[in-house]
mmCIF file of C-alpha atoms and ligand atoms in Angstrom:
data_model
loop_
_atom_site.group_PDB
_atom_site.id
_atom_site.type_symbol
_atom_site.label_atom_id
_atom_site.label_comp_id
_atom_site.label_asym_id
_atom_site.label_seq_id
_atom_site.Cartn_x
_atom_site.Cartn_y
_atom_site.Cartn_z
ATOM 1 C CA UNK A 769 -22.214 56.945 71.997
ATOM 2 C CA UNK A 770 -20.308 59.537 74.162
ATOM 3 C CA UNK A 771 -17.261 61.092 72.681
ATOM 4 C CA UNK A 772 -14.107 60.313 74.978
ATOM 5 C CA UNK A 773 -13.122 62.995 76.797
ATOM 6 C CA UNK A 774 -8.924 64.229 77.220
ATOM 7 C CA UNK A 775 -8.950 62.762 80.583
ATOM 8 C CA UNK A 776 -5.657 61.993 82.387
ATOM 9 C CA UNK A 777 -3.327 59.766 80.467
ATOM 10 C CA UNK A 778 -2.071 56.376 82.118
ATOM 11 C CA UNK A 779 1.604 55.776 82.364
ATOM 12 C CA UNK A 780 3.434 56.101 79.040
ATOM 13 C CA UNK A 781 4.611 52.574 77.278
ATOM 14 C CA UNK A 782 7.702 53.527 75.772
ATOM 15 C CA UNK A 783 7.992 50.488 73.415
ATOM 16 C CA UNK A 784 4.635 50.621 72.394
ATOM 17 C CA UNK A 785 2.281 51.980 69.942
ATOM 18 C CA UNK A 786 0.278 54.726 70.655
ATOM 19 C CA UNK A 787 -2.966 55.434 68.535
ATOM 20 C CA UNK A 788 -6.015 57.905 68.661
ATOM 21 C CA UNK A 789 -9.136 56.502 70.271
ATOM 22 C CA UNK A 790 -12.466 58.682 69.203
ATOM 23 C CA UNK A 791 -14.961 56.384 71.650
ATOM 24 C CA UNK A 792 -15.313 52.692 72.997
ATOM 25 C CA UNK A 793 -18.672 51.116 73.157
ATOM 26 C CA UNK A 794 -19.692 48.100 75.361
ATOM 27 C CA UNK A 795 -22.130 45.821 75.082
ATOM 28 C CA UNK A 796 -22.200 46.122 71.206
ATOM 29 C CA UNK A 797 -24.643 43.652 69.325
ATOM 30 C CA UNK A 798 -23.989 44.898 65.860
ATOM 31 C CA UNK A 799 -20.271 44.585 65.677
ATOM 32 C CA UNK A 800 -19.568 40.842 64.951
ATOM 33 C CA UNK A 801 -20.944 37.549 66.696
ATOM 34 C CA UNK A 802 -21.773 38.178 70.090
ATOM 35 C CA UNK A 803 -21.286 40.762 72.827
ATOM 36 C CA UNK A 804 -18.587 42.690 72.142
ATOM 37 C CA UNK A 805 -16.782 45.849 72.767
ATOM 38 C CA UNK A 806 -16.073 47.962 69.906
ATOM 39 C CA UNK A 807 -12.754 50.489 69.575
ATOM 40 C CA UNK A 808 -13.048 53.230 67.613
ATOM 41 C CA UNK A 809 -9.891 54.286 66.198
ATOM 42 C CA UNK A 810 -9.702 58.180 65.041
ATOM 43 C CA UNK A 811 -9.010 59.005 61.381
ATOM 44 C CA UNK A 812 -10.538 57.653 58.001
ATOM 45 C CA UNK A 813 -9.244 58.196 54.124
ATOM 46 C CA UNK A 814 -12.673 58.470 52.924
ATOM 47 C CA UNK A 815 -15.456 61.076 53.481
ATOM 48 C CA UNK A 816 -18.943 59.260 53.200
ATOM 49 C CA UNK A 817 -21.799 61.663 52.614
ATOM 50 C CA UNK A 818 -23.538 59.677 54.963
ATOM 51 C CA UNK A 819 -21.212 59.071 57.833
ATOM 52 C CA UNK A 820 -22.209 58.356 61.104
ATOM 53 C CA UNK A 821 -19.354 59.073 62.763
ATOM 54 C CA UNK A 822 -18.096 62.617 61.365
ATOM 55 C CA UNK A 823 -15.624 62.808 64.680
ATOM 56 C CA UNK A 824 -13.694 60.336 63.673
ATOM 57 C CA UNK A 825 -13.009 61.093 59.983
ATOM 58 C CA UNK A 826 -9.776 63.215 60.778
ATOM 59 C CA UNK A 827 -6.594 62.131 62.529
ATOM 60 C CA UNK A 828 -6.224 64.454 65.279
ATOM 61 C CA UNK A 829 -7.974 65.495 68.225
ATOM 62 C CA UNK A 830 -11.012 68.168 67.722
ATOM 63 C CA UNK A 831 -13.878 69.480 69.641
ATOM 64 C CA UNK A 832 -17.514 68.324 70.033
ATOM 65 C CA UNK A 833 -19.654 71.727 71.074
ATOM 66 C CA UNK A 834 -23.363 70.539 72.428
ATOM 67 C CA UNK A 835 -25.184 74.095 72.136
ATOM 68 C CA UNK A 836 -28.172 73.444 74.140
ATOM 69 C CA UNK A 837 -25.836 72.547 77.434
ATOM 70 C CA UNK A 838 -24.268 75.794 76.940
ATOM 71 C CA UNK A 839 -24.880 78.752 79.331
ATOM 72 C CA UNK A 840 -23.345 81.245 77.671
ATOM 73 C CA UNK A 841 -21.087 82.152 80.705
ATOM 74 C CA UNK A 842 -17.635 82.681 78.682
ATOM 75 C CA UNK A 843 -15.353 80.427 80.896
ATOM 76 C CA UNK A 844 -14.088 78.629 77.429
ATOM 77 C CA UNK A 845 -13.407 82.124 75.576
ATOM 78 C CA UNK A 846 -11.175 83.458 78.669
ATOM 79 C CA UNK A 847 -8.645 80.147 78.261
ATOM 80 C CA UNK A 848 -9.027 80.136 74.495
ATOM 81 C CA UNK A 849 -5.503 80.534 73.274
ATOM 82 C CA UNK A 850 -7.021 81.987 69.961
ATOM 83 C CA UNK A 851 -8.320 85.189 71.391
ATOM 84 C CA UNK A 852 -11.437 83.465 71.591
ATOM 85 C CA UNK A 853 -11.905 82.118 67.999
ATOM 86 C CA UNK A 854 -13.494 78.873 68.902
ATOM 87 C CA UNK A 855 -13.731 77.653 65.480
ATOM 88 C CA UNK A 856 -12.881 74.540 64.369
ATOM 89 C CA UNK A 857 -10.615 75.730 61.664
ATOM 90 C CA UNK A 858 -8.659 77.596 64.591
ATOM 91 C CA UNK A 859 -8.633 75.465 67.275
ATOM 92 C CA UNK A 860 -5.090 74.062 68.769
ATOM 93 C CA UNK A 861 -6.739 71.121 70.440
ATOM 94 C CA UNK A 862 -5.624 72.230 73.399
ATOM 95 C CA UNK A 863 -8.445 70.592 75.455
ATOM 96 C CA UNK A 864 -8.752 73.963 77.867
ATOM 97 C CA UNK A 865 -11.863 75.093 77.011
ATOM 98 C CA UNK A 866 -12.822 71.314 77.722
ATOM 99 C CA UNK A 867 -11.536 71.597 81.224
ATOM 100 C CA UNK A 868 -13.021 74.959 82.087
ATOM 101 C CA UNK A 869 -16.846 74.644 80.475
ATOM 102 C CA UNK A 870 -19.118 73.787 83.723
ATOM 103 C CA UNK A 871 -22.103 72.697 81.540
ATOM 104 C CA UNK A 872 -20.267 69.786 79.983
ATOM 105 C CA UNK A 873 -20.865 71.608 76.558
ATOM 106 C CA UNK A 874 -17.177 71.234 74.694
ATOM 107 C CA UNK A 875 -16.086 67.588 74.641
ATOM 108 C CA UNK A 876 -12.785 66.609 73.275
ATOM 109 C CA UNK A 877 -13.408 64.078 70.596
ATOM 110 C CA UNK A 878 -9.894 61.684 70.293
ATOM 111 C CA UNK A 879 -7.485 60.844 72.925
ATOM 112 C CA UNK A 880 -4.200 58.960 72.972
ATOM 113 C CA UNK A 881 -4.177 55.845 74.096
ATOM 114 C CA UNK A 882 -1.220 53.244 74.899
ATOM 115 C CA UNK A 883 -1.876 49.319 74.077
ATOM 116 C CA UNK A 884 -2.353 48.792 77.790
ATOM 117 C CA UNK A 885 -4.487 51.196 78.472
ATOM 118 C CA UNK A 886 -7.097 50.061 75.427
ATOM 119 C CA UNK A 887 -6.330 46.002 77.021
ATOM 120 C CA UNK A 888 -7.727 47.095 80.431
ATOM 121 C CA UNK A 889 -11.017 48.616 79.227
ATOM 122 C CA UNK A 890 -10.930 45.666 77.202
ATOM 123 C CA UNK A 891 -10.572 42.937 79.992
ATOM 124 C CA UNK A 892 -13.671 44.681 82.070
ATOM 125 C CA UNK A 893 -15.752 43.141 79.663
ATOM 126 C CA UNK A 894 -14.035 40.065 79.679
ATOM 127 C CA UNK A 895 -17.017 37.798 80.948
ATOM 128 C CA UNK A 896 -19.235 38.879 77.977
ATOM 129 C CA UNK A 897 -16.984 37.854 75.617
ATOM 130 C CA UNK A 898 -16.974 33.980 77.468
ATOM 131 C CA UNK A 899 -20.609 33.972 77.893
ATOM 132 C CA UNK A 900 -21.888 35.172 74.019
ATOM 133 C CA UNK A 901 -18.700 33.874 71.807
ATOM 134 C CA UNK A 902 -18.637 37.855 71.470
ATOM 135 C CA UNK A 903 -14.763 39.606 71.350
ATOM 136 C CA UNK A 904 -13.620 42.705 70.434
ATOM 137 C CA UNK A 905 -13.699 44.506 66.941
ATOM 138 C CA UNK A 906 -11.748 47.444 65.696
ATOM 139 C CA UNK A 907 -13.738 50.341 64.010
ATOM 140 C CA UNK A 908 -13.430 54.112 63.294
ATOM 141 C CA UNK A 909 -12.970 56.101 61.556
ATOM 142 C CA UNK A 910 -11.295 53.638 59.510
ATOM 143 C CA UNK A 911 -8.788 51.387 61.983
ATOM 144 C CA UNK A 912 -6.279 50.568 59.033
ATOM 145 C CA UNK A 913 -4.943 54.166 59.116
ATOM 146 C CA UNK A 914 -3.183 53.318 62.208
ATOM 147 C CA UNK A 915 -1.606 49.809 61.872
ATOM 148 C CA UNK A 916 0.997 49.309 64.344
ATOM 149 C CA UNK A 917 -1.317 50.191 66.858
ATOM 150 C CA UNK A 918 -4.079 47.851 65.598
ATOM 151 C CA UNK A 919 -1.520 45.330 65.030
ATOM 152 C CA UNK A 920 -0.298 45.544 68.756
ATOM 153 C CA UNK A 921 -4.056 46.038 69.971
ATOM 154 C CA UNK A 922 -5.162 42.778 67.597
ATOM 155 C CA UNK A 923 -2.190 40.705 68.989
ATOM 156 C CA UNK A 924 -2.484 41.371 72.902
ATOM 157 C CA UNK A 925 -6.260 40.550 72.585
ATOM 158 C CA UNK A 926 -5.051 36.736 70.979
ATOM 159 C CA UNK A 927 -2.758 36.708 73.598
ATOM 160 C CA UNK A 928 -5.657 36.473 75.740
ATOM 161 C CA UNK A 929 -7.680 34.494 73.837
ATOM 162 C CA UNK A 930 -9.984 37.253 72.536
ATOM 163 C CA UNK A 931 -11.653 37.050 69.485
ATOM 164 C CA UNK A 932 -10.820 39.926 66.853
ATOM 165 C CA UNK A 933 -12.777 41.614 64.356
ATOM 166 C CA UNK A 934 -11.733 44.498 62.068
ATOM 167 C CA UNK A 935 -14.330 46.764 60.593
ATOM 168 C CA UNK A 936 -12.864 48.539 57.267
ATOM 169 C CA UNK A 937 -13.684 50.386 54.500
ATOM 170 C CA UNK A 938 -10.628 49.102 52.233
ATOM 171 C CA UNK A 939 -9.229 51.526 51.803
ATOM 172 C CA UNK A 940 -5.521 50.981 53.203
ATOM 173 C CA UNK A 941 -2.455 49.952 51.756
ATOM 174 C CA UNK A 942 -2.196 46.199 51.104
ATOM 175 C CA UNK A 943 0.566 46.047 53.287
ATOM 176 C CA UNK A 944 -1.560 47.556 56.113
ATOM 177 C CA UNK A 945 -3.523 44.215 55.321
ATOM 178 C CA UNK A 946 -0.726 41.940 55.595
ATOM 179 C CA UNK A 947 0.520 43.373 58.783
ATOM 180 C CA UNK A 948 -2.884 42.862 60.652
ATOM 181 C CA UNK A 949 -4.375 39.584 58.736
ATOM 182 C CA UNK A 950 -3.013 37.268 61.139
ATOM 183 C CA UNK A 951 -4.325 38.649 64.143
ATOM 184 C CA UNK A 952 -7.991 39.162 62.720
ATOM 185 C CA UNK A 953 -10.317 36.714 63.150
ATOM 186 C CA UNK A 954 -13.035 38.360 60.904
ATOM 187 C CA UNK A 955 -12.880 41.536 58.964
ATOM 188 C CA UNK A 956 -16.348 43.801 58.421
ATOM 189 C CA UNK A 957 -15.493 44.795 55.085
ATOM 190 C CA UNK A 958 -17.691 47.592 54.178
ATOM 191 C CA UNK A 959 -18.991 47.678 50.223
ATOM 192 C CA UNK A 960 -20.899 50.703 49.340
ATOM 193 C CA UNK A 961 -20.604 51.424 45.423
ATOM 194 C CA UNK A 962 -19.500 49.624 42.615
ATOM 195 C CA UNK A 963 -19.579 52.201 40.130
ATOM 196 C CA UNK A 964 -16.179 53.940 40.438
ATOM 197 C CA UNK A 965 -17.371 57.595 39.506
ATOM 198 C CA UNK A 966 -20.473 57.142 41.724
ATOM 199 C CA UNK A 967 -17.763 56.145 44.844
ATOM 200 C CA UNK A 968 -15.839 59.026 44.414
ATOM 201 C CA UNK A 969 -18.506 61.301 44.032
ATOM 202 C CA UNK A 970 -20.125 60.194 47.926
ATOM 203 C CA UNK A 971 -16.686 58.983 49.168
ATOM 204 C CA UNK A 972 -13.983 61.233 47.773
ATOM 205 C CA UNK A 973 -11.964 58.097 46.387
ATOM 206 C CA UNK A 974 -11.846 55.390 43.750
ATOM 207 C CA UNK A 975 -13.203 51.831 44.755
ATOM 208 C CA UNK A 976 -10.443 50.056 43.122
ATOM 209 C CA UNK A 977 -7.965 49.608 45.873
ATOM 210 C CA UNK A 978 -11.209 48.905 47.882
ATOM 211 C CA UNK A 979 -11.879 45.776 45.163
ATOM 212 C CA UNK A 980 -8.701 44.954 45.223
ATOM 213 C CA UNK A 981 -8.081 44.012 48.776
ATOM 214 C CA UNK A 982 -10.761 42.471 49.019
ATOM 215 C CA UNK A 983 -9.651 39.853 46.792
ATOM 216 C CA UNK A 984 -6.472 39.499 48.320
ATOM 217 C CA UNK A 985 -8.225 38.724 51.575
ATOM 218 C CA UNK A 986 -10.909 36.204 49.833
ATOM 219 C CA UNK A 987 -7.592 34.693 48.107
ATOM 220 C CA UNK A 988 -5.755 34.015 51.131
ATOM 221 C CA UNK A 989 -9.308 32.460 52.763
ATOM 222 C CA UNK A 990 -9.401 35.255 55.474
ATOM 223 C CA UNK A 991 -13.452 35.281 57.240
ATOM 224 C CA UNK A 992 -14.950 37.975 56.046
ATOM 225 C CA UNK A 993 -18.360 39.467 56.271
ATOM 226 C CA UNK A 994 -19.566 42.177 53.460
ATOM 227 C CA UNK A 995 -21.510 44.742 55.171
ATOM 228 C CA UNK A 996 -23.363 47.275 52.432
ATOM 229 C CA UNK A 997 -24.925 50.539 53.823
ATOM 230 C CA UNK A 998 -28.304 51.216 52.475
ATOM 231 C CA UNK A 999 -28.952 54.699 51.753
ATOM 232 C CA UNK A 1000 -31.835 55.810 49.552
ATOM 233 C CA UNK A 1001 -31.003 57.070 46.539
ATOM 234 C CA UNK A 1002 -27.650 56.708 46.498
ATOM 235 C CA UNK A 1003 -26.754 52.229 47.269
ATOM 236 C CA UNK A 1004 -30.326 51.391 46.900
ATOM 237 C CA UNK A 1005 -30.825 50.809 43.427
ATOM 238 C CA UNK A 1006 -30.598 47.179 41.784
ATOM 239 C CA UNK A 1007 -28.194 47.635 40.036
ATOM 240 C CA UNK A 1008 -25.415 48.757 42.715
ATOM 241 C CA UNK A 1009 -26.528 45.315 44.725
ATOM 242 C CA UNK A 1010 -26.584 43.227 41.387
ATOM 243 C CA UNK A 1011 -23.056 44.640 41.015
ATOM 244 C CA UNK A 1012 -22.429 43.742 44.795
ATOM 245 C CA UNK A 1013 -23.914 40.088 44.461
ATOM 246 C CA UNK A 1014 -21.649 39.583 40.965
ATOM 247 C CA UNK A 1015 -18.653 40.441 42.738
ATOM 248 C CA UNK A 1016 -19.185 38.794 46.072
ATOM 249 C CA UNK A 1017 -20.167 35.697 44.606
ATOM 250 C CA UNK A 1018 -17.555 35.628 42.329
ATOM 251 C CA UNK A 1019 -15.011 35.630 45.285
ATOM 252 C CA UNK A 1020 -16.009 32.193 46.202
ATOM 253 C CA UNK A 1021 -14.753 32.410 49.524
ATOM 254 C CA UNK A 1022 -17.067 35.240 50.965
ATOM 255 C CA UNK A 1023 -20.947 34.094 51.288
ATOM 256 C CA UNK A 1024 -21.852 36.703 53.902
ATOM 257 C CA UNK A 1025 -23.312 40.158 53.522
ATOM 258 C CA UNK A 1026 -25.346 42.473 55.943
ATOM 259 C CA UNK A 1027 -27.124 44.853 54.568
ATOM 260 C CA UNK A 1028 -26.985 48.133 57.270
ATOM 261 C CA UNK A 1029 -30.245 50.160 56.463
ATOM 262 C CA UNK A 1030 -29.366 54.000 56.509
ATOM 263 C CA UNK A 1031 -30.527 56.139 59.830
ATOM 264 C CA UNK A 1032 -30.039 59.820 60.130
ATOM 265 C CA UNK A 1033 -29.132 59.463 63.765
ATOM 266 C CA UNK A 1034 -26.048 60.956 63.279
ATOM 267 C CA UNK A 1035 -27.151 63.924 61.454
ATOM 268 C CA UNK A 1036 -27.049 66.235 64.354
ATOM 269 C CA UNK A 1037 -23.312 64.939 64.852
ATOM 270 C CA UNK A 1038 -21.849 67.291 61.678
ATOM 271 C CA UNK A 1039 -23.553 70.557 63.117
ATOM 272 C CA UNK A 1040 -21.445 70.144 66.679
ATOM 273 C CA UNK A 1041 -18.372 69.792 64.364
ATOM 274 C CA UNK A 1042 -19.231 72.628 62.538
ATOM 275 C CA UNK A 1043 -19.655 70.893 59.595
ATOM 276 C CA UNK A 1044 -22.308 70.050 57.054
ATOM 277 C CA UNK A 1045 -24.478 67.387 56.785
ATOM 278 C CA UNK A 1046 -23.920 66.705 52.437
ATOM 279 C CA UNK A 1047 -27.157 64.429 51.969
ATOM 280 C CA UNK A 1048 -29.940 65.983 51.703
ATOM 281 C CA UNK A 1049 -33.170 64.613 54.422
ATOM 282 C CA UNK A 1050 -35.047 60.890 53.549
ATOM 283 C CA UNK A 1051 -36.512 58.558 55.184
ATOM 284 C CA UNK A 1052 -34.650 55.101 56.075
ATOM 285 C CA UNK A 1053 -35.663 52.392 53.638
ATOM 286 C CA UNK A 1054 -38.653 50.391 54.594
ATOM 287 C CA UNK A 1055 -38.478 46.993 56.076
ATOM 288 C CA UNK A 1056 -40.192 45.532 52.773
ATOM 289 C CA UNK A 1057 -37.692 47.543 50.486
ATOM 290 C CA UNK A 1058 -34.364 45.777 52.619
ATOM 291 C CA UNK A 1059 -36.417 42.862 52.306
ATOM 292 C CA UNK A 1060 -36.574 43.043 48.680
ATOM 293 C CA UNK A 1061 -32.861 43.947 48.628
ATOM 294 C CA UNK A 1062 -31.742 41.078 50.332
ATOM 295 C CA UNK A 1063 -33.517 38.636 48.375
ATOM 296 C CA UNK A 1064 -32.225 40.178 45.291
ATOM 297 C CA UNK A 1065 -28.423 39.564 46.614
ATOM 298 C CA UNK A 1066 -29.776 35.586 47.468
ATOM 299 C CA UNK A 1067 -30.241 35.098 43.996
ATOM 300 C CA UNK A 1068 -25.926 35.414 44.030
ATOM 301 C CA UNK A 1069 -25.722 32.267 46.283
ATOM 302 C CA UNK A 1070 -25.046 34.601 49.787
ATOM 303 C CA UNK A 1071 -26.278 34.405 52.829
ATOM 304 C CA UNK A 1072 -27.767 38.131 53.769
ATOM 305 C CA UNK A 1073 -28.671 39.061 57.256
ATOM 306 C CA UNK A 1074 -30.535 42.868 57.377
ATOM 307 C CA UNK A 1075 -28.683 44.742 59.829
ATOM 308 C CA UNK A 1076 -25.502 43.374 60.494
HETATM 309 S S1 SF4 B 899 -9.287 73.298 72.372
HETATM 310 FE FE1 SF4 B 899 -8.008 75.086 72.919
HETATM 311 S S2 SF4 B 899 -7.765 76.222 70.985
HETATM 312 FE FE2 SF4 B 899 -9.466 74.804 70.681
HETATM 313 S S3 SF4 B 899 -11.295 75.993 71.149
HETATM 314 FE FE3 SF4 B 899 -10.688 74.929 73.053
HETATM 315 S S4 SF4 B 899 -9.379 76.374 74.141
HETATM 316 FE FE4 SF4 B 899 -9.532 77.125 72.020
HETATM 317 S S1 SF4 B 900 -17.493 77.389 78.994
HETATM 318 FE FE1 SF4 B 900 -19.081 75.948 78.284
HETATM 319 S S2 SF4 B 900 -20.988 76.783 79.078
HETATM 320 FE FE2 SF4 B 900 -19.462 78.441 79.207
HETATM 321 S S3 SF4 B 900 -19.712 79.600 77.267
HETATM 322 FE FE3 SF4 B 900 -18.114 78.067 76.926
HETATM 323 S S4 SF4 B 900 -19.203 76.275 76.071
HETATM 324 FE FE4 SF4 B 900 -20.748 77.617 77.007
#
């Protein structure tokens, strides 16, 4: 995925939302049913140990710096309004170092978008979406943080007949829900730990709000799709997906779970943020461990696909 550079903005909506946009990915397979493109909106409440996509945890704009395209010529340090001081904890977000670097080595990760200008990257994949049943789904960061402009996104797209997905870590405020439900024509509703101390330890927050709108949603009969990331030593064990299948099945209306097996693909991610990777190196689980997984969740009546 390539971080979406501060490029030149298109002309300004007045009367509509505005949100922060960290990437947008064609062609995704993993995102829903179908082709679809994904929207990745900047700005999540929780702080997985294992995210995959560190740049868009916080809400504002912030550099990417790829070391090994840098030639060390100095270009960036010369427009620095900070003297220089190039780290993160400095940095204005002024995008100048951005414009100046010739080696493509400082990428500005989050740009402001209007509604219109997300709907016209959106309608260039238009003919996928016909062809596979595929649509478009929201994702971050965690999309809920900014809901007028996913509610504006999620109702131009049904104005056009586009199918909507919303990929959340529930952790919003209920009315966040209600504002964006009837637009949404699936959620991804991530569930990663049902012990509470255990969550806030690898998350930084309590599940229960996380429970809790989840029921709400099953209650009202929204579509939605569990997804559990499965990351050794921390969501592997039995008893987290025993605790998963209990509460899933006892929903009634949700009978879908993907199980997403952990990668470390994004590892290299937190060092160009100058941050730290908080897990320590393993190996992804093995395709007869997910295996075993899955048909320990069947036992709850659910339908489990591995991979989403
Ligand atoms: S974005 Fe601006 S403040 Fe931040 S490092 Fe680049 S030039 Fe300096
Ligand atoms: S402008 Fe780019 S290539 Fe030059 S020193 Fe800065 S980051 Fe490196």
């Amino acid at each position: 995925m390539k971080a979406i550079d501060c490029g030149r903005r298109a002309a300004p909506e007045p009367s509509a939302p505005r949100g922060l946009v960290f990437d947008i990915k064609r062609y995704a397979i993993h995102d829903g049913p179908g082709i679809r493109t994904t929207i990745y909106l900047k700005g999540c409440p929780l702080e997985c140990a294992w995210c995959h996509n560190p740049e868009g945890q916080l809400g504002v704009p912030e550099i990417i710096f790829w070391t090994g395209r840098c030639i060390q010529c100095g270009a960036c340090l010369e427009v620095c309004p900070e003297d220089g001081d190039l780290d993160a904890a400095h940095c204005r977000r002024c995008g100048r170092c951005v414009q100046i670097c010739p080696a493509g080595a400082r990428e500005m990760a989050g740009r402001w978008m209007g509604v219109r200008e997300v709907m016209a990257e959106i309608g260039q994949d238009r003919v996928f979406y016909d062809s596979s049943a595929g649509g478009v789904t929201f994702s971050g960061g965690e999309p809920l943080q900014q809901p007028e402009f996913l509610a504006a996104l999620l109702r131009a797209c049904q104005e056009e007949e586009i199918h909507t997905a919303v990929d959340t870590c529930g952790f919003a405020a209920p009315s966040a829900f209600d504002q964006v439900s009837p637009d949404t024509d699936l959620f991804l509703y991530d569930l990663k730990l049902m012990d509470d101390a255990a969550h806030r330890h690898y998350t930084g927050v309590s599940n229960r709000l996380i429970l809790e709108n989840l029921r709400r949603l099953a209650h009202r009969g929204a579509a939605v799709t569990v997804r559990v990331p499965v990351i050794p030593g921390i969501s592997d064990d039995a008893g987290n997906l025993d605790a998963i299948g209990r509460f899933v099945a006892s929903l009634g209306a949700v009978n879908q779970v993907d199980l997403l097996p952990y990668h470390r693909m994004a590892a290299d991610k937190y060092g160009r943020l100058h941050r730290k990777y908080r897990i320590p190196a393993t190996e992804p689980p093995s395709t007869e461990r997910m295996e075993q997984l899955a048909e320990g969740l069947r036992q709850w009546g659910i339908a489990v696909t591995i991979g989403g």
